[in-house]
C-alpha angles and dihedrals in degrees: 000000000000112000116205091186127016126192115196108219092203090056091047089055094044090055090054094050105053134167095064127174119245089252091053091048090053092046092050092046091052090046091051092050096048095044091047091052092048092047092049091051091049091048093051092049092047092048091052091048093048090050091049091048092050090051092048092051093045091051093045099067110126118235122240088247095065107190120177089259092054092048091049090049090048092049090049092052091048090052089053090048091051090052090052090050087055089053089050089055088053090055090052091051090050090051091051090049091049091053092048093048091047091052092047091050091047091053090051090056094051133073119247092260092048090048091053091049090048092053090049090050091050091049091050091048093052092044090055091045091053091048091050090048091051091050090049092051092047095049117122112262120221 
């Protein structure tokens, strides 16, 4: 997945929580680095899997002269594609787990007051994201 613009959620939270101690700054920096590396690895794996899935689906189109061999080949390719979709689902679960672990680690770094402010900032962020999504869906179509 090529990202034209990337917003680091850890950095967004850190900006909302200042002042931070030097130890917190280092903890957040290390968390950013490790979560970025894990996310990059997941993205690369997911990109490769999506490419492989696209190739499998492109090669699996049945011919107009559908003999029993062609149908069996097509069904085999579709079974492979279904397996790859299952793997894609696994990548999505891993990404969700990474986000959850990152948030849990972030909350361990912060004080109780900072954690409360972080949760409010996250809530506000998602509220704005939902509002933007609603506006996008309600836009006039040409």
